[in-house]
Amino acid sequence: VPLTTMQVKAEIAHPENNEVIRANGKYLVNGAAWTAEEAISKVEVSCDGGKSWGEANLKGAPIKNAWRLWEFEWQTPSPGNYTLMARATDSRGRMQPMERDSNSGTYMICHCLPIDVEVRL
């Protein structure tokens, strides 16, 4: 598969992988999303490994070919281990894939990447 254009993608900046977060509070999950030739129109965040999704708050105006910052207020649950993920959709309706495209070799890593966190009291 030739690399022709940047694929739609969202990435979590905070929390970091393996971060410990306080239970029963609020945590601002945030990151950036990008795509080529279009604008980011939606970012969703999952706090249960992709079983359910909530819409993030997009920052700034939608601009083609530009990064878009986002944030998601997570009401942290009871203590335990959780997997956070983010996925983006662009203004053409293209959504970030959940699975890695095995035909892409070691490039075009644009699938949803898990961020594992531990919630403690």
PDB file of C-alpha atoms in Angstrom:
ATOM      1  CA  VAL A   1       0.000   0.000   0.000  1.00  0.00           C
ATOM      2  CA  PRO A   2       1.644   3.267  -1.038  1.00  0.00           C
ATOM      3  CA  LEU A   3       1.774   6.099   1.440  1.00  0.00           C
ATOM      4  CA  THR A   4      -0.199   8.832  -0.304  1.00  0.00           C
ATOM      5  CA  THR A   5      -1.790  10.989   2.368  1.00  0.00           C
ATOM      6  CA  MET A   6      -1.939  11.375   6.112  1.00  0.00           C
ATOM      7  CA  GLN A   7      -4.653   9.225   7.653  1.00  0.00           C
ATOM      8  CA  VAL A   8      -7.226  10.396  10.201  1.00  0.00           C
ATOM      9  CA  LYS A   9      -5.971   9.916  13.754  1.00  0.00           C
ATOM     10  CA  ALA A  10      -6.455  11.049  17.346  1.00  0.00           C
ATOM     11  CA  GLU A  11      -3.891  10.505  20.039  1.00  0.00           C
ATOM     12  CA  ILE A  12      -4.099  10.848  23.809  1.00  0.00           C
ATOM     13  CA  ALA A  13      -1.435  13.096  25.373  1.00  0.00           C
ATOM     14  CA  HIS A  14      -2.711  12.864  28.968  1.00  0.00           C
ATOM     15  CA  PRO A  15      -2.879  10.610  30.817  1.00  0.00           C
ATOM     16  CA  GLU A  16       0.283   8.782  29.864  1.00  0.00           C
ATOM     17  CA  ASN A  17       0.422   5.014  29.610  1.00  0.00           C
ATOM     18  CA  ASN A  18       0.549   3.353  33.064  1.00  0.00           C
ATOM     19  CA  GLU A  19      -0.309   6.598  34.871  1.00  0.00           C
ATOM     20  CA  VAL A  20      -1.994   6.333  38.280  1.00  0.00           C
ATOM     21  CA  ILE A  21      -5.154   8.443  38.619  1.00  0.00           C
ATOM     22  CA  ARG A  22      -7.246   9.249  41.697  1.00  0.00           C
ATOM     23  CA  ALA A  23     -10.597   7.435  41.976  1.00  0.00           C
ATOM     24  CA  ASN A  24     -13.985   9.127  42.237  1.00  0.00           C
ATOM     25  CA  GLY A  25     -12.862  12.454  40.829  1.00  0.00           C
ATOM     26  CA  LYS A  26     -12.539  14.271  37.522  1.00  0.00           C
ATOM     27  CA  TYR A  27      -9.633  13.871  35.127  1.00  0.00           C
ATOM     28  CA  LEU A  28      -9.199  15.899  31.948  1.00  0.00           C
ATOM     29  CA  VAL A  29      -8.147  13.476  29.202  1.00  0.00           C
ATOM     30  CA  ASN A  30      -6.678  15.456  26.297  1.00  0.00           C
ATOM     31  CA  GLY A  31      -4.773  15.160  23.078  1.00  0.00           C
ATOM     32  CA  ALA A  32      -4.687  16.096  19.416  1.00  0.00           C
ATOM     33  CA  ALA A  33      -6.271  14.845  16.219  1.00  0.00           C
ATOM     34  CA  TRP A  34      -5.301  15.344  12.586  1.00  0.00           C
ATOM     35  CA  THR A  35      -6.104  14.348   9.015  1.00  0.00           C
ATOM     36  CA  ALA A  36      -5.201  15.410   5.473  1.00  0.00           C
ATOM     37  CA  GLU A  37      -7.267  17.412   2.991  1.00  0.00           C
ATOM     38  CA  GLU A  38     -10.173  17.764   5.444  1.00  0.00           C
ATOM     39  CA  ALA A  39     -10.830  19.009   8.993  1.00  0.00           C
ATOM     40  CA  ILE A  40     -11.367  17.016  12.174  1.00  0.00           C
ATOM     41  CA  SER A  41     -15.097  17.035  12.904  1.00  0.00           C
ATOM     42  CA  LYS A  42     -15.311  14.706  15.914  1.00  0.00           C
ATOM     43  CA  VAL A  43     -13.158  12.961  18.507  1.00  0.00           C
ATOM     44  CA  GLU A  44     -14.544  10.260  20.770  1.00  0.00           C
ATOM     45  CA  VAL A  45     -12.972   8.771  23.889  1.00  0.00           C
ATOM     46  CA  SER A  46     -13.483   5.320  25.367  1.00  0.00           C
ATOM     47  CA  CYS A  47     -12.595   4.570  28.984  1.00  0.00           C
ATOM     48  CA  ASP A  48     -13.437   0.868  28.767  1.00  0.00           C
ATOM     49  CA  GLY A  49     -11.201  -0.415  25.978  1.00  0.00           C
ATOM     50  CA  GLY A  50     -13.537   0.519  23.126  1.00  0.00           C
ATOM     51  CA  LYS A  51     -16.831  -0.893  24.411  1.00  0.00           C
ATOM     52  CA  SER A  52     -18.478   2.533  24.726  1.00  0.00           C
ATOM     53  CA  TRP A  53     -17.561   6.013  23.499  1.00  0.00           C
ATOM     54  CA  GLY A  54     -18.210   9.597  24.594  1.00  0.00           C
ATOM     55  CA  GLU A  55     -17.712  12.705  22.498  1.00  0.00           C
ATOM     56  CA  ALA A  56     -14.758  14.950  23.331  1.00  0.00           C
ATOM     57  CA  ASN A  57     -14.834  18.750  23.301  1.00  0.00           C
ATOM     58  CA  LEU A  58     -12.981  20.059  20.234  1.00  0.00           C
ATOM     59  CA  LYS A  59     -10.882  23.199  20.719  1.00  0.00           C
ATOM     60  CA  GLY A  60     -10.675  25.940  18.111  1.00  0.00           C
ATOM     61  CA  ALA A  61     -12.234  26.129  14.671  1.00  0.00           C
ATOM     62  CA  PRO A  62     -12.145  23.274  12.157  1.00  0.00           C
ATOM     63  CA  ILE A  63      -9.353  23.954   9.661  1.00  0.00           C
ATOM     64  CA  LYS A  64      -8.310  21.676   6.806  1.00  0.00           C
ATOM     65  CA  ASN A  65      -4.864  20.063   7.106  1.00  0.00           C
ATOM     66  CA  ALA A  66      -4.426  21.249  10.708  1.00  0.00           C
ATOM     67  CA  TRP A  67      -4.099  19.596  14.102  1.00  0.00           C
ATOM     68  CA  ARG A  68      -7.111  19.981  16.359  1.00  0.00           C
ATOM     69  CA  LEU A  69      -6.760  19.829  20.123  1.00  0.00           C
ATOM     70  CA  TRP A  70      -9.471  18.135  22.166  1.00  0.00           C
ATOM     71  CA  GLU A  71     -10.374  17.340  25.770  1.00  0.00           C
ATOM     72  CA  PHE A  72     -12.687  14.928  27.548  1.00  0.00           C
ATOM     73  CA  GLU A  73     -13.750  15.188  31.189  1.00  0.00           C
ATOM     74  CA  TRP A  74     -13.604  11.692  32.679  1.00  0.00           C
ATOM     75  CA  GLN A  75     -15.479  11.046  35.893  1.00  0.00           C
ATOM     76  CA  THR A  76     -13.009   8.536  37.286  1.00  0.00           C
ATOM     77  CA  PRO A  77     -14.635   5.343  38.522  1.00  0.00           C
ATOM     78  CA  SER A  78     -13.832   3.085  41.440  1.00  0.00           C
ATOM     79  CA  PRO A  79     -10.291   1.696  41.763  1.00  0.00           C
ATOM     80  CA  GLY A  80      -9.113  -0.665  39.055  1.00  0.00           C
ATOM     81  CA  ASN A  81      -7.333  -0.881  35.726  1.00  0.00           C
ATOM     82  CA  TYR A  82      -8.824   0.898  32.715  1.00  0.00           C
ATOM     83  CA  THR A  83      -7.950   1.218  29.027  1.00  0.00           C
ATOM     84  CA  LEU A  84      -8.501   4.611  27.403  1.00  0.00           C
ATOM     85  CA  MET A  85      -8.666   5.100  23.640  1.00  0.00           C
ATOM     86  CA  ALA A  86      -9.409   8.016  21.313  1.00  0.00           C
ATOM     87  CA  ARG A  87     -10.710   7.958  17.755  1.00  0.00           C
ATOM     88  CA  ALA A  88     -11.202  10.775  15.269  1.00  0.00           C
ATOM     89  CA  THR A  89     -13.586  11.408  12.391  1.00  0.00           C
ATOM     90  CA  ASP A  90     -12.927  13.970   9.668  1.00  0.00           C
ATOM     91  CA  SER A  91     -15.315  16.211   7.744  1.00  0.00           C
ATOM     92  CA  ARG A  92     -15.491  13.652   4.922  1.00  0.00           C
ATOM     93  CA  GLY A  93     -16.751  11.011   7.362  1.00  0.00           C
ATOM     94  CA  ARG A  94     -13.553   8.962   7.502  1.00  0.00           C
ATOM     95  CA  MET A  95     -13.098   7.406  10.946  1.00  0.00           C
ATOM     96  CA  GLN A  96      -9.879   6.250  12.544  1.00  0.00           C
ATOM     97  CA  PRO A  97      -9.707   2.438  12.406  1.00  0.00           C
ATOM     98  CA  MET A  98      -9.755   0.304  15.540  1.00  0.00           C
ATOM     99  CA  GLU A  99      -7.339  -2.278  14.114  1.00  0.00           C
ATOM    100  CA  ARG A 100      -3.911  -1.897  12.552  1.00  0.00           C
ATOM    101  CA  ASP A 101      -3.797  -2.468   8.775  1.00  0.00           C
ATOM    102  CA  SER A 102      -1.425  -5.432   8.434  1.00  0.00           C
ATOM    103  CA  ASN A 103      -0.746  -4.517   4.775  1.00  0.00           C
ATOM    104  CA  SER A 104       0.920  -1.269   5.837  1.00  0.00           C
ATOM    105  CA  GLY A 105       4.064  -2.785   7.309  1.00  0.00           C
ATOM    106  CA  THR A 106       5.663  -0.486   9.857  1.00  0.00           C
ATOM    107  CA  TYR A 107       4.230   2.748   8.495  1.00  0.00           C
ATOM    108  CA  MET A 108       0.746   4.287   8.566  1.00  0.00           C
ATOM    109  CA  ILE A 109       0.217   3.389  12.214  1.00  0.00           C
ATOM    110  CA  CYS A 110      -3.098   5.199  12.486  1.00  0.00           C
ATOM    111  CA  HIS A 111      -5.299   2.784  14.435  1.00  0.00           C
ATOM    112  CA  CYS A 112      -6.590   3.548  17.940  1.00  0.00           C
ATOM    113  CA  LEU A 113      -3.823   3.052  20.477  1.00  0.00           C
ATOM    114  CA  PRO A 114      -4.666   1.965  24.036  1.00  0.00           C
ATOM    115  CA  ILE A 115      -3.566   3.917  27.101  1.00  0.00           C
ATOM    116  CA  ASP A 116      -3.659   1.746  30.215  1.00  0.00           C
ATOM    117  CA  VAL A 117      -4.174   3.520  33.531  1.00  0.00           C
ATOM    118  CA  GLU A 118      -4.674   2.481  37.126  1.00  0.00           C
ATOM    119  CA  VAL A 119      -7.322   4.234  39.201  1.00  0.00           C
ATOM    120  CA  ARG A 120      -6.566   4.280  42.949  1.00  0.00           C
ATOM    121  CA  LEU A 121      -8.115   5.781  46.071  1.00  0.00           C
TER     122      LEU A 121
END
